[in-house]
Coordinates of C-alpha atoms in Angstrom, one line a residue:
X1 CA -23.2 -47.9 -111.0
X2 CA -20.7 -45.2 -110.1
X3 CA -20.2 -44.5 -113.8
X4 CA -24.0 -44.2 -114.4
X5 CA -24.3 -41.7 -111.5
X6 CA -21.4 -39.6 -112.8
X7 CA -22.9 -39.6 -116.3
X8 CA -26.0 -37.7 -115.2
X9 CA -24.7 -35.8 -112.1
X10 CA -21.8 -34.1 -113.9
X11 CA -21.8 -30.5 -112.8
X12 CA -24.0 -31.1 -109.8
X13 CA -22.8 -29.2 -106.7
X14 CA -21.5 -31.5 -103.9
X15 CA -24.6 -30.5 -101.8
X16 CA -26.9 -31.9 -104.5
X17 CA -24.9 -35.1 -104.6
X18 CA -25.1 -35.3 -100.8
X19 CA -28.9 -35.1 -101.0
X20 CA -28.9 -38.0 -103.5
X21 CA -26.7 -40.0 -101.2
X22 CA -29.0 -39.4 -98.3
X23 CA -32.0 -40.5 -100.3
X24 CA -30.3 -43.6 -101.5
X25 CA -29.3 -44.4 -97.9
X26 CA -25.6 -44.5 -98.7
X27 CA -24.6 -42.8 -95.4
X28 CA -26.8 -44.8 -93.0
X29 CA -24.3 -47.6 -92.4
X30 CA -21.2 -45.4 -92.2
X31 CA -19.4 -45.3 -88.9
X32 CA -19.3 -41.8 -87.2
X33 CA -15.8 -40.9 -88.3
X34 CA -16.4 -41.7 -91.9
X35 CA -19.7 -39.8 -91.8
X36 CA -17.9 -36.8 -90.3
X37 CA -15.4 -36.8 -93.2
X38 CA -18.2 -37.2 -95.7
X39 CA -20.1 -34.2 -94.3
X40 CA -17.1 -31.9 -93.8
X41 CA -17.0 -28.8 -96.1
X42 CA -20.8 -29.0 -96.8
X43 CA -22.3 -25.6 -97.6
X44 CA -25.4 -26.1 -95.4
X45 CA -27.2 -23.0 -96.7
X46 CA -26.9 -24.2 -100.2
X47 CA -27.9 -27.6 -99.0
X48 CA -31.1 -26.2 -97.6
X49 CA -31.9 -24.1 -100.7
X50 CA -31.6 -27.3 -102.8
X51 CA -33.7 -29.3 -100.4
X52 CA -36.5 -26.6 -100.5
X53 CA -36.2 -26.2 -104.3
X54 CA -36.6 -29.9 -104.9
X55 CA -39.4 -30.2 -102.3
X56 CA -37.6 -32.9 -100.3
X57 CA -37.6 -31.5 -96.8
X58 CA -40.0 -34.1 -95.4
X59 CA -38.0 -37.0 -96.8
X60 CA -34.6 -35.5 -95.9
X61 CA -35.7 -34.6 -92.4
X62 CA -36.6 -38.3 -91.8
X63 CA -33.4 -39.5 -93.4
X64 CA -31.2 -37.1 -91.4
X65 CA -32.8 -37.9 -88.1
X66 CA -31.7 -41.5 -88.7
X67 CA -28.1 -40.4 -89.1
X68 CA -28.2 -38.8 -85.6
X69 CA -25.0 -37.0 -86.4
X70 CA -23.6 -34.1 -84.4
X71 CA -21.9 -32.9 -87.5
X72 CA -25.2 -31.6 -88.9
X73 CA -25.8 -28.1 -87.6
X74 CA -28.8 -27.8 -85.2
X75 CA -30.2 -24.9 -87.1
X76 CA -30.3 -27.0 -90.3
X77 CA -32.3 -29.8 -88.5
X78 CA -34.6 -27.2 -86.9
X79 CA -35.3 -25.6 -90.3
X80 CA -36.1 -28.9 -91.8
X81 CA -38.3 -29.8 -88.8
X82 CA -40.3 -26.6 -89.2
X83 CA -40.8 -27.2 -92.9
X84 CA -41.8 -30.8 -92.2
X85 CA -44.4 -29.7 -89.6
X86 CA -45.8 -26.9 -91.8
X87 CA -46.1 -29.4 -94.7
X88 CA -48.0 -31.9 -92.4
X89 CA -50.6 -29.2 -91.6
X90 CA -50.7 -28.1 -95.2
X91 CA -51.4 -31.6 -96.4
X92 CA -54.1 -32.2 -93.8
X93 CA -55.7 -28.9 -94.9
X94 CA -55.6 -30.0 -98.5
X95 CA -57.1 -33.4 -97.5
X96 CA -60.2 -31.6 -96.1
X97 CA -60.4 -29.4 -99.2
X98 CA -60.0 -32.5 -101.5
X99 CA -62.9 -34.3 -99.8
X100 CA -65.1 -31.2 -100.0
X101 CA -64.4 -30.4 -103.7
X102 CA -64.6 -34.1 -104.8
X103 CA -67.8 -34.5 -102.7
X104 CA -69.4 -31.4 -104.2
X105 CA -68.7 -32.7 -107.7
X106 CA -70.0 -36.2 -106.9
X107 CA -73.2 -34.8 -105.4
X108 CA -73.9 -32.8 -108.6
X109 CA -73.2 -35.9 -110.8
X110 CA -69.7 -34.9 -112.0
X111 CA -67.4 -37.9 -112.0
X112 CA -63.9 -37.0 -110.9
X113 CA -60.5 -38.6 -110.4
X114 CA -57.9 -37.0 -108.2
X115 CA -54.5 -37.1 -109.8
X116 CA -52.0 -36.0 -107.1
X117 CA -52.3 -34.2 -103.8
X118 CA -52.7 -36.0 -100.4
X119 CA -54.2 -39.1 -101.9
X120 CA -51.1 -39.7 -104.0
X121 CA -48.8 -38.9 -101.0
X122 CA -50.6 -41.6 -99.0
X123 CA -50.6 -44.0 -101.9
X124 CA -46.9 -43.7 -102.5
X125 CA -45.4 -43.2 -99.0
X126 CA -48.2 -44.3 -96.6
X127 CA -47.9 -40.9 -94.9
X128 CA -49.3 -37.7 -96.4
X129 CA -46.6 -35.7 -94.6
X130 CA -43.8 -37.3 -96.7
X131 CA -44.8 -35.5 -99.9
X132 CA -45.5 -31.9 -100.7
X133 CA -48.4 -30.5 -102.8
X134 CA -49.3 -27.0 -103.5
X135 CA -52.7 -27.7 -105.2
X136 CA -55.3 -30.3 -106.0
X137 CA -55.4 -31.8 -109.5
X138 CA -58.8 -33.2 -110.5
X139 CA -59.7 -34.9 -113.8
X140 CA -63.3 -34.6 -115.0
X141 CA -65.1 -35.3 -118.3
X142 CA -64.5 -32.7 -121.1
X143 CA -68.2 -31.7 -121.2
X144 CA -68.4 -31.0 -117.5
X145 CA -65.9 -28.1 -117.3
X146 CA -68.4 -25.3 -117.2
X147 CA -70.6 -27.1 -114.6
X148 CA -67.5 -27.7 -112.5
X149 CA -66.6 -24.0 -112.7
X150 CA -70.0 -23.1 -111.4
X151 CA -69.7 -25.5 -108.4
X152 CA -66.2 -24.2 -107.6
X153 CA -67.6 -20.6 -107.6
X154 CA -70.2 -21.6 -105.0
X155 CA -67.3 -22.9 -102.9
X156 CA -65.5 -19.6 -103.1
X157 CA -63.1 -20.4 -106.0
X158 CA -62.2 -18.0 -108.9
X159 CA -60.2 -18.7 -112.0
X160 CA -56.6 -17.4 -111.8
X161 CA -56.8 -16.5 -115.5
X162 CA -60.0 -14.5 -115.1
X163 CA -62.9 -14.5 -117.6
X164 CA -62.2 -16.2 -120.9
X165 CA -63.3 -14.8 -124.2
X166 CA -66.5 -16.9 -124.9
X167 CA -66.3 -16.5 -128.7
X168 CA -63.6 -19.1 -129.6
X169 CA -63.8 -22.4 -127.7
X170 CA -60.5 -23.7 -129.0
X171 CA -59.0 -23.4 -125.5
X172 CA -60.6 -26.7 -124.5
X173 CA -58.4 -28.7 -126.8
X174 CA -55.4 -26.3 -127.0
X175 CA -55.1 -26.4 -123.2
X176 CA -55.6 -29.2 -120.6
X177 CA -56.6 -27.6 -117.4
X178 CA -57.8 -24.4 -115.6
X179 CA -56.4 -23.3 -112.3
X180 CA -58.8 -21.9 -109.6
X181 CA -57.8 -20.3 -106.3
X182 CA -59.9 -19.8 -103.1
X183 CA -59.9 -16.1 -102.1
X184 CA -59.9 -16.9 -98.4
X185 CA -58.2 -20.3 -97.9
X186 CA -55.7 -19.6 -100.7
X187 CA -55.9 -23.2 -101.8
X188 CA -55.6 -24.0 -105.5
X189 CA -57.6 -26.5 -107.5
X190 CA -56.6 -27.4 -111.1
X191 CA -59.5 -28.9 -113.1
X192 CA -58.1 -31.1 -115.9
X193 CA -60.1 -32.5 -118.9
X194 CA -56.9 -34.0 -120.3
X195 CA -53.9 -35.5 -118.5
X196 CA -51.4 -33.8 -120.7
X197 CA -51.2 -30.5 -122.6
X198 CA -49.5 -31.8 -125.8
X199 CA -52.7 -32.7 -127.6
X200 CA -51.3 -36.1 -128.4
X201 CA -53.1 -39.4 -128.1
X202 CA -54.1 -40.4 -124.6
X203 CA -56.6 -42.7 -122.8
X204 CA -60.1 -41.1 -122.8
X205 CA -61.9 -40.3 -119.5
X206 CA -64.4 -43.1 -119.8
X207 CA -61.7 -45.8 -119.8
X208 CA -59.7 -44.1 -117.1
X209 CA -62.9 -43.9 -115.0
X210 CA -63.7 -47.6 -115.6
X211 CA -60.2 -48.6 -114.5
X212 CA -60.0 -46.1 -111.5
X213 CA -59.8 -47.2 -107.9
X214 CA -60.8 -45.7 -104.5
X215 CA -58.2 -44.1 -102.3
X216 CA -57.5 -46.0 -99.2
X217 CA -56.7 -42.7 -97.4
X218 CA -60.0 -40.9 -97.2
X219 CA -63.2 -41.8 -95.4
X220 CA -65.3 -40.3 -98.1
X221 CA -65.1 -41.8 -101.6
X222 CA -62.2 -40.3 -103.6
X223 CA -61.1 -42.0 -106.8
X224 CA -57.6 -42.3 -108.1
X225 CA -56.1 -43.5 -111.4
X226 CA -55.4 -47.2 -111.7
X227 CA -51.8 -47.8 -110.8
X228 CA -50.6 -48.5 -114.4
X229 CA -52.4 -45.3 -115.5
X230 CA -50.9 -43.4 -112.6
X231 CA -47.3 -44.6 -113.5
X232 CA -47.8 -43.4 -117.1
X233 CA -49.3 -40.1 -116.0
X234 CA -46.5 -39.3 -113.4
X235 CA -43.7 -40.2 -115.7
X236 CA -45.2 -38.0 -118.5
X237 CA -45.8 -35.1 -116.0
X238 CA -42.2 -35.4 -114.7
X239 CA -40.7 -35.5 -118.2
X240 CA -42.7 -32.5 -119.3
X241 CA -41.3 -30.4 -116.4
X242 CA -37.8 -31.7 -117.1
X243 CA -37.7 -33.4 -113.7
X244 CA -36.4 -30.1 -112.4
X245 CA -37.7 -31.1 -109.0
X246 CA -36.3 -34.3 -107.7
X247 CA -39.5 -35.0 -105.8
X248 CA -41.1 -36.2 -109.1
X249 CA -38.3 -38.7 -109.7
X250 CA -38.6 -39.9 -106.1
X251 CA -42.3 -40.6 -106.8
X252 CA -41.3 -42.9 -109.6
X253 CA -38.7 -44.6 -107.3
X254 CA -41.4 -45.1 -104.6
X255 CA -43.8 -46.6 -107.1
X256 CA -41.3 -49.1 -108.4
X257 CA -40.2 -50.1 -105.0
X258 CA -43.6 -50.3 -103.2
X259 CA -46.3 -50.9 -105.8
X260 CA -46.9 -54.2 -107.7
X261 CA -47.5 -53.1 -111.3
X262 CA -48.1 -54.9 -114.6
X263 CA -45.1 -53.4 -116.4
X264 CA -46.1 -54.9 -119.7
X265 CA -49.5 -53.1 -119.4
X266 CA -47.6 -49.8 -118.7
X267 CA -45.4 -50.5 -121.8
X268 CA -48.5 -51.0 -124.0
X269 CA -50.0 -47.7 -122.8
X270 CA -46.8 -45.7 -123.3
X271 CA -46.4 -47.2 -126.8
X272 CA -49.9 -46.4 -127.8
X273 CA -49.4 -42.8 -126.8
X274 CA -45.9 -42.5 -128.4
X275 CA -44.2 -42.0 -125.0
X276 CA -41.8 -45.0 -124.8
X277 CA -38.8 -42.6 -124.8
X278 CA -40.2 -40.8 -121.8
X279 CA -40.6 -44.1 -119.8
X280 CA -37.0 -44.9 -120.8
X281 CA -35.8 -41.5 -119.6
X282 CA -37.4 -41.8 -116.2
X283 CA -35.9 -45.3 -115.6
X284 CA -32.4 -44.2 -116.6
X285 CA -32.6 -41.3 -114.2
X286 CA -34.1 -43.2 -111.3
X287 CA -31.8 -46.2 -111.5
X288 CA -28.7 -43.9 -111.9
X289 CA -29.4 -41.2 -109.4
X290 CA -31.6 -43.0 -106.8
X291 CA -30.4 -46.5 -107.3
X292 CA -33.9 -47.6 -108.0
X293 CA -34.0 -51.5 -108.4
X294 CA -35.3 -52.5 -111.8
X295 CA -36.5 -56.0 -112.5
X296 CA -36.4 -57.7 -115.9
X297 CA -39.7 -56.1 -117.1
X298 CA -38.5 -52.6 -116.2
X299 CA -35.2 -53.1 -117.9
X300 CA -37.0 -54.3 -121.0
X301 CA -39.1 -51.1 -120.9
X302 CA -36.0 -49.0 -120.4
X303 CA -34.3 -50.5 -123.5
X304 CA -37.2 -50.2 -125.9
X305 CA -36.2 -46.7 -126.8
X306 CA -32.7 -46.8 -125.4
X307 CA -31.0 -44.1 -127.5
X308 CA -33.7 -41.5 -127.1
X309 CA -34.1 -42.4 -123.4
X310 CA -30.5 -41.8 -122.6
X311 CA -30.4 -38.5 -124.5
X312 CA -33.5 -37.2 -122.7
X313 CA -32.1 -38.4 -119.4
X314 CA -29.0 -36.3 -119.8
X315 CA -31.1 -33.3 -120.8
X316 CA -33.4 -33.8 -117.8
X317 CA -30.5 -34.0 -115.4
X318 CA -29.4 -30.5 -116.6
X319 CA -32.8 -29.0 -115.4
X320 CA -32.3 -30.6 -112.0
X321 CA -29.1 -28.6 -111.5
X322 CA -30.8 -25.2 -112.0
X323 CA -32.8 -23.8 -109.1
X324 CA -35.3 -22.1 -111.3
X325 CA -39.0 -21.5 -110.7
X326 CA -39.7 -23.1 -114.0
X327 CA -37.6 -25.0 -116.6
X328 CA -39.2 -22.6 -119.1
X329 CA -36.6 -20.1 -118.0
X330 CA -33.9 -22.1 -119.7
X331 CA -33.2 -21.5 -123.4
X332 CA -33.0 -25.2 -124.1
X333 CA -36.5 -26.0 -122.7
X334 CA -38.5 -25.5 -125.9
X335 CA -36.3 -27.8 -127.9
X336 CA -36.3 -30.3 -125.0
X337 CA -40.2 -30.3 -125.0
X338 CA -40.2 -30.8 -128.7
X339 CA -37.9 -33.8 -128.4
X340 CA -40.3 -35.5 -126.0
X341 CA -42.9 -35.7 -128.8
X342 CA -43.4 -38.6 -131.1
X343 CA -43.3 -38.0 -134.9
X344 CA -47.1 -37.9 -135.0
X345 CA -47.2 -35.4 -132.1
X346 CA -44.7 -33.2 -133.8
X347 CA -46.8 -33.0 -136.9
X348 CA -49.9 -32.2 -134.8
X349 CA -47.9 -29.5 -133.0
X350 CA -47.4 -27.6 -136.3
X351 CA -51.0 -28.1 -137.3
X352 CA -52.2 -26.8 -133.9
X353 CA -50.2 -23.6 -134.4
X354 CA -52.5 -22.8 -137.3
X355 CA -55.7 -23.0 -135.3
X356 CA -57.2 -19.7 -134.0
X357 CA -56.8 -18.9 -130.3
X358 CA -58.5 -16.6 -127.8
X359 CA -55.5 -14.4 -128.1
X360 CA -56.4 -13.8 -131.8
X361 CA -59.9 -12.9 -130.8
X362 CA -58.8 -10.5 -128.1
X363 CA -56.2 -8.9 -130.5
X364 CA -58.5 -8.6 -133.5
X365 CA -62.2 -8.9 -132.6
X366 CA -64.5 -10.1 -135.4
X367 CA -68.3 -10.8 -135.5
X368 CA -69.2 -14.5 -135.1
X369 CA -70.2 -14.7 -138.8
X370 CA -66.6 -13.9 -139.8
X371 CA -64.8 -16.3 -137.4
X372 CA -63.7 -18.4 -140.4
X373 CA -61.3 -15.5 -141.3
X374 CA -59.2 -16.2 -138.2
X375 CA -57.7 -19.2 -140.0
X376 CA -56.1 -17.3 -142.9
X377 CA -55.4 -14.3 -140.5
X378 CA -53.6 -16.4 -137.8
X379 CA -50.1 -16.2 -139.3
X380 CA -50.4 -12.4 -139.6
X381 CA -51.8 -12.0 -136.1
X382 CA -49.0 -14.2 -134.7
X383 CA -46.4 -12.1 -136.5
X384 CA -48.0 -8.9 -135.2
X385 CA -47.8 -10.1 -131.6
X386 CA -44.2 -11.1 -132.0
X387 CA -43.4 -7.7 -133.5
X388 CA -45.2 -5.9 -130.6
X389 CA -43.4 -8.0 -128.0
X390 CA -40.0 -7.3 -129.6
X391 CA -40.8 -3.6 -129.7
X392 CA -41.7 -3.5 -126.1
X393 CA -38.5 -5.4 -125.2
X394 CA -36.3 -3.0 -127.2
X395 CA -37.9 0.0 -125.5
X396 CA -37.3 -1.6 -122.1
X397 CA -33.6 -1.7 -122.9
X398 CA -33.3 2.0 -123.8

């Protein structure tokens, strides 16, 4: 076990290793003198920055209260307590907003499935204050996107991206969601018509809806993904972001520990979507870093794409060690994203690059009757944008 931890935590600061130890419960049974030795030399400011970056302040506050150690500075505990309290109120506010938005969609006949947010926090931890969320993610049918936008507008929401060029509708399959923000409440709602942005194969909405379940948290009806669908979604979401926030890996740990799942069903769904290596990656990281217990079915799933899973796990661990606002700020991120794709998805990626986008329309407007010209023009328009971007960058260096 120690070897596995070191394999993925090489280069981690001691403070990040301490966070992992606290989550695993390694320190709980230590006598006071041993605990004192373990905590000596901790850079508590770096510790707090890492806790906030990984969105783990609620979990760590609860774990550290259990330690009841005088070695932990009072200002550290007070800072965590304040963040924990603020998150509790934030999640309660999001709960009310979730019920309002989902209720408005339901009243207008738009079926919807909430993907994360307070419902997920309650589902995983039994307590909404134990997980953080900055927005609401809601999945709806592809054909209801415009209608949903109208409903959100009546509730005070506007698109963060502004008005879209109405001429080319490729954005609906080139993208997977639109983000809206409330001008007064400052809450964010992401409307999804796909679970993932990679344009690969995934379960269609009708089947997800048929398998969905009601949240046990809310008084008004709020639907969630079936547990096996939720596992597949969360593991794909975490992998796509390089697991750069440990909160996502902790979600997987919680699911494995607390939720009875049909792992063979999960395996079939990951296999059909070409995502077995992603499932293997998550299980290697969770078992090594969080000591997540894996039964025979999970170990079988982990071994199905063993080589790719281990490689992706090592790459994902690198993103955890960087306190960046986005893994996209790391040079290795594009190649990592490409490595997540199956062979079929990689071919589709190249084909997709040839399809016209709204950027092409904005850059070189053509009348509707000549839209077909965007296909042969796309390589030139792409090259033109690249050249303009390079020129601007060079001028900025002068």
